Amino acid sequence: MRRLLARRMKIHLFGAFFVSLGCAALYKFGVADPRKRAYAEFYKNYDPMKDFEAMRAAGVFESAPPK
């Protein structure tokens, strides 16, 4: 029973390190990279003036009434 806590702590420390490393990798490749690609694809063909005119025609803005 001597040094039981120290032995168990080593095992749990390494286990926690590898689990957190795995979670970080899963988040990066499963969430962050696809999100970056989606934003890049959206803004590749985005025309802000066209979007503004559509919102203006719909009456979204108070300071820019529809024509």
mmCIF file of C-alpha atoms in Angstrom:
data_model
loop_
_atom_site.group_PDB
_atom_site.id
_atom_site.type_symbol
_atom_site.label_atom_id
_atom_site.label_comp_id
_atom_site.label_asym_id
_atom_site.label_seq_id
_atom_site.Cartn_x
_atom_site.Cartn_y
_atom_site.Cartn_z
ATOM 1 C CA MET A 1 0.000 0.000 0.000
ATOM 2 C CA ARG A 2 3.021 2.268 0.083
ATOM 3 C CA ARG A 3 3.026 4.992 -2.558
ATOM 4 C CA LEU A 4 -0.344 3.842 -3.873
ATOM 5 C CA LEU A 5 -1.509 7.413 -4.443
ATOM 6 C CA ALA A 6 1.660 8.294 -6.371
ATOM 7 C CA ARG A 7 1.308 5.283 -8.678
ATOM 8 C CA ARG A 8 -2.361 5.876 -9.343
ATOM 9 C CA MET A 9 -1.748 9.584 -9.869
ATOM 10 C CA LYS A 10 0.813 8.855 -12.608
ATOM 11 C CA ILE A 11 -1.631 6.619 -14.442
ATOM 12 C CA HIS A 12 -4.475 9.106 -14.127
ATOM 13 C CA LEU A 13 -2.261 12.033 -15.130
ATOM 14 C CA PHE A 14 -1.143 10.337 -18.335
ATOM 15 C CA GLY A 15 -4.687 9.192 -19.042
ATOM 16 C CA ALA A 16 -6.109 12.684 -18.569
ATOM 17 C CA PHE A 17 -3.396 14.143 -20.797
ATOM 18 C CA PHE A 18 -4.148 11.765 -23.657
ATOM 19 C CA VAL A 19 -7.915 12.125 -23.326
ATOM 20 C CA SER A 20 -7.650 15.926 -23.429
ATOM 21 C CA LEU A 21 -5.283 15.725 -26.410
ATOM 22 C CA GLY A 22 -7.789 13.485 -28.201
ATOM 23 C CA CYS A 23 -10.673 15.848 -27.450
ATOM 24 C CA ALA A 24 -8.705 18.816 -28.739
ATOM 25 C CA ALA A 25 -7.870 16.958 -31.964
ATOM 26 C CA LEU A 26 -11.479 15.880 -32.451
ATOM 27 C CA TYR A 27 -12.701 19.452 -31.974
ATOM 28 C CA LYS A 28 -10.108 20.847 -34.369
ATOM 29 C CA PHE A 29 -10.780 18.381 -37.163
ATOM 30 C CA GLY A 30 -14.487 17.855 -36.483
ATOM 31 C CA VAL A 31 -15.650 21.416 -35.767
ATOM 32 C CA ALA A 32 -13.076 24.165 -36.323
ATOM 33 C CA ASP A 33 -11.728 23.195 -39.755
ATOM 34 C CA PRO A 34 -15.171 22.532 -41.344
ATOM 35 C CA ARG A 35 -16.409 25.834 -39.904
ATOM 36 C CA LYS A 36 -13.447 27.700 -41.414
ATOM 37 C CA ARG A 37 -14.085 26.070 -44.795
ATOM 38 C CA ALA A 38 -17.786 26.973 -44.645
ATOM 39 C CA TYR A 39 -17.044 30.622 -43.863
ATOM 40 C CA ALA A 40 -14.429 30.803 -46.624
ATOM 41 C CA GLU A 41 -16.884 29.312 -49.133
ATOM 42 C CA PHE A 42 -19.649 31.696 -48.056
ATOM 43 C CA TYR A 43 -17.534 34.831 -48.328
ATOM 44 C CA LYS A 44 -15.970 33.763 -51.635
ATOM 45 C CA ASN A 45 -19.148 34.715 -53.533
ATOM 46 C CA TYR A 46 -20.782 37.085 -51.011
ATOM 47 C CA ASP A 47 -21.956 40.441 -52.344
ATOM 48 C CA PRO A 48 -22.746 42.773 -49.434
ATOM 49 C CA MET A 49 -24.429 45.406 -51.623
ATOM 50 C CA LYS A 50 -26.818 42.842 -53.083
ATOM 51 C CA ASP A 51 -27.667 41.650 -49.563
ATOM 52 C CA PHE A 52 -28.140 45.253 -48.401
ATOM 53 C CA GLU A 53 -30.503 46.023 -51.280
ATOM 54 C CA ALA A 54 -32.541 42.879 -50.544
ATOM 55 C CA MET A 55 -32.876 43.831 -46.863
ATOM 56 C CA ARG A 56 -33.673 47.421 -47.826
ATOM 57 C CA ALA A 57 -36.431 46.259 -50.166
ATOM 58 C CA ALA A 58 -37.825 44.074 -47.388
ATOM 59 C CA GLY A 59 -38.026 47.110 -45.081
ATOM 60 C CA VAL A 60 -35.541 45.896 -42.478
ATOM 61 C CA PHE A 61 -33.798 49.261 -42.024
ATOM 62 C CA GLU A 62 -35.473 52.329 -40.548
ATOM 63 C CA SER A 63 -32.833 54.763 -41.821
ATOM 64 C CA ALA A 64 -32.898 53.423 -45.399
ATOM 65 C CA PRO A 65 -36.536 53.166 -46.511
ATOM 66 C CA PRO A 66 -37.441 50.915 -49.439
ATOM 67 C CA LYS A 67 -37.470 52.461 -52.869
#
